[in-house]
C-alpha atoms as an extended CHARMM CRD file, in Angstrom:
* protein
*
        76  EXT
         1         1  UNK       CA            127.6480000000      106.6470000000       94.3140000000  PROA      1               0.0000000000
         2         2  UNK       CA            124.1140000000      106.8190000000       92.9310000000  PROA      2               0.0000000000
         3         3  UNK       CA            120.9590000000      108.2070000000       94.5220000000  PROA      3               0.0000000000
         4         4  UNK       CA            117.6740000000      106.3150000000       94.1950000000  PROA      4               0.0000000000
         5         5  UNK       CA            114.5510000000      107.4480000000       96.0650000000  PROA      5               0.0000000000
         6         6  UNK       CA            116.6730000000      109.7690000000       98.2010000000  PROA      6               0.0000000000
         7         7  UNK       CA            119.1300000000      107.0760000000       99.3260000000  PROA      7               0.0000000000
         8         8  UNK       CA            122.8070000000      106.9590000000       98.3370000000  PROA      8               0.0000000000
         9         9  UNK       CA            124.0520000000      103.6040000000       97.0050000000  PROA      9               0.0000000000
        10        10  UNK       CA            127.7200000000      102.7710000000       96.3070000000  PROA      10              0.0000000000
        11        11  UNK       CA            129.1360000000      102.2470000000       92.8210000000  PROA      11              0.0000000000
        12        12  UNK       CA            128.8810000000       98.6590000000       91.6200000000  PROA      12              0.0000000000
        13        13  UNK       CA            126.1610000000       96.0210000000       91.8060000000  PROA      13              0.0000000000
        14        14  UNK       CA            123.3260000000       96.4340000000       94.2930000000  PROA      14              0.0000000000
        15        15  UNK       CA            121.5960000000       93.0960000000       94.9050000000  PROA      15              0.0000000000
        16        16  UNK       CA            118.4850000000       94.6430000000       96.4710000000  PROA      16              0.0000000000
        17        17  UNK       CA            117.4760000000       98.2420000000       97.1270000000  PROA      17              0.0000000000
        18        18  UNK       CA            115.0160000000       99.3060000000       99.8210000000  PROA      18              0.0000000000
        19        19  UNK       CA            112.2700000000       99.3130000000       97.1720000000  PROA      19              0.0000000000
        20        20  UNK       CA            113.0090000000       95.8370000000       95.7980000000  PROA      20              0.0000000000
        21        21  UNK       CA            115.1060000000       96.6110000000       92.7430000000  PROA      21              0.0000000000
        22        22  UNK       CA            118.4220000000       95.1420000000       91.5930000000  PROA      22              0.0000000000
        23        23  UNK       CA            120.6800000000       97.8860000000       90.2750000000  PROA      23              0.0000000000
        24        24  UNK       CA            124.0080000000       98.5970000000       88.6940000000  PROA      24              0.0000000000
        25        25  UNK       CA            125.5540000000      101.9310000000       89.6440000000  PROA      25              0.0000000000
        26        26  UNK       CA            128.4540000000      103.6010000000       87.8450000000  PROA      26              0.0000000000
        27        27  UNK       CA            129.6280000000      107.2110000000       87.4760000000  PROA      27              0.0000000000
        28        28  UNK       CA            127.6180000000      107.6770000000       84.2650000000  PROA      28              0.0000000000
        29        29  UNK       CA            124.3150000000      105.9900000000       85.1100000000  PROA      29              0.0000000000
        30        30  UNK       CA            122.2230000000      103.7480000000       87.3000000000  PROA      30              0.0000000000
        31        31  UNK       CA            120.2360000000      100.8740000000       85.8030000000  PROA      31              0.0000000000
        32        32  UNK       CA            117.6400000000       98.9620000000       87.7580000000  PROA      32              0.0000000000
        33        33  UNK       CA            115.1500000000       96.1230000000       87.2800000000  PROA      33              0.0000000000
        34        34  UNK       CA            112.4360000000       94.9820000000       89.6140000000  PROA      34              0.0000000000
        35        35  UNK       CA            112.7800000000       91.8500000000       91.7250000000  PROA      35              0.0000000000
        36        36  UNK       CA            109.0250000000       91.2330000000       91.6040000000  PROA      36              0.0000000000
        37        37  UNK       CA            106.3860000000       90.1970000000       89.0590000000  PROA      37              0.0000000000
        38        38  UNK       CA            102.8860000000       91.6820000000       89.0080000000  PROA      38              0.0000000000
        39        39  UNK       CA            100.0090000000       89.1810000000       89.2390000000  PROA      39              0.0000000000
        40        40  UNK       CA             97.5280000000       89.5270000000       86.3630000000  PROA      40              0.0000000000
        41        41  UNK       CA             95.7310000000       86.1760000000       86.3130000000  PROA      41              0.0000000000
        42        42  UNK       CA             93.7430000000       85.6840000000       89.5180000000  PROA      42              0.0000000000
        43        43  UNK       CA             90.1770000000       85.9660000000       90.8330000000  PROA      43              0.0000000000
        44        44  UNK       CA             89.8490000000       89.7710000000       90.8490000000  PROA      44              0.0000000000
        45        45  UNK       CA             86.3330000000       89.6460000000       92.2900000000  PROA      45              0.0000000000
        46        46  UNK       CA             87.2480000000       87.7680000000       95.4740000000  PROA      46              0.0000000000
        47        47  UNK       CA             90.9680000000       88.4600000000       95.8180000000  PROA      47              0.0000000000
        48        48  UNK       CA             93.2690000000       91.4610000000       96.1370000000  PROA      48              0.0000000000
        49        49  UNK       CA             96.9600000000       92.1140000000       95.5270000000  PROA      49              0.0000000000
        50        50  UNK       CA             99.1750000000       93.2620000000       98.4140000000  PROA      50              0.0000000000
        51        51  UNK       CA            102.8760000000       94.1060000000       98.0770000000  PROA      51              0.0000000000
        52        52  UNK       CA            105.0610000000       92.1940000000      100.5340000000  PROA      52              0.0000000000
        53        53  UNK       CA            108.1840000000       94.3080000000      101.0240000000  PROA      53              0.0000000000
        54        54  UNK       CA            109.9010000000       91.5790000000      103.0640000000  PROA      54              0.0000000000
        55        55  UNK       CA            109.7770000000       89.0490000000      100.2070000000  PROA      55              0.0000000000
        56        56  UNK       CA            109.8680000000       91.6950000000       97.4230000000  PROA      56              0.0000000000
        57        57  UNK       CA            106.8400000000       90.1550000000       95.7720000000  PROA      57              0.0000000000
        58        58  UNK       CA            103.0870000000       90.5390000000       95.5150000000  PROA      58              0.0000000000
        59        59  UNK       CA            100.8210000000       88.3680000000       97.6240000000  PROA      59              0.0000000000
        60        60  UNK       CA             97.3310000000       87.6360000000       96.3110000000  PROA      60              0.0000000000
        61        61  UNK       CA             94.9280000000       87.1330000000       99.2130000000  PROA      61              0.0000000000
        62        62  UNK       CA             91.2040000000       86.7540000000       99.7640000000  PROA      62              0.0000000000
        63        63  UNK       CA             89.3710000000       90.0500000000      100.2860000000  PROA      63              0.0000000000
        64        64  UNK       CA             87.1820000000       88.4530000000      102.9540000000  PROA      64              0.0000000000
        65        65  UNK       CA             90.1250000000       86.8470000000      104.8000000000  PROA      65              0.0000000000
        66        66  UNK       CA             93.5760000000       88.3060000000      103.9800000000  PROA      66              0.0000000000
        67        67  UNK       CA             95.2630000000       85.4600000000      105.8840000000  PROA      67              0.0000000000
        68        68  UNK       CA             94.2840000000       83.0870000000      103.0420000000  PROA      68              0.0000000000
        69        69  UNK       CA             96.1160000000       83.1290000000       99.7220000000  PROA      69              0.0000000000
        70        70  UNK       CA             94.4710000000       82.9560000000       96.3130000000  PROA      70              0.0000000000
        71        71  UNK       CA             95.8120000000       81.0080000000       93.3480000000  PROA      71              0.0000000000
        72        72  UNK       CA             97.6720000000       83.0620000000       90.7370000000  PROA      72              0.0000000000
        73        73  UNK       CA             97.6170000000       81.8590000000       87.1390000000  PROA      73              0.0000000000
        74        74  UNK       CA             99.9730000000       84.3720000000       85.5440000000  PROA      74              0.0000000000
        75        75  UNK       CA            102.3590000000       87.2350000000       86.3710000000  PROA      75              0.0000000000
        76        76  UNK       CA            104.1300000000       89.8840000000       84.3070000000  PROA      76              0.0000000000
């Protein structure tokens, strides 16, 4: 298998690792891509970015009230 962040994964396709990556593992290599996109277009003065490990994505919430989401205009 392949080791990523100290965890052993089996050869083949891995739909989602513990750290929110999709990977392909073979005896020669392991290739991974992220399952999330980083917000870049949002109100940085009043909002903050928080990683949601359950959904494998970033939430953009109000600094004054993290229970309220902020609009996101673009992600990379």
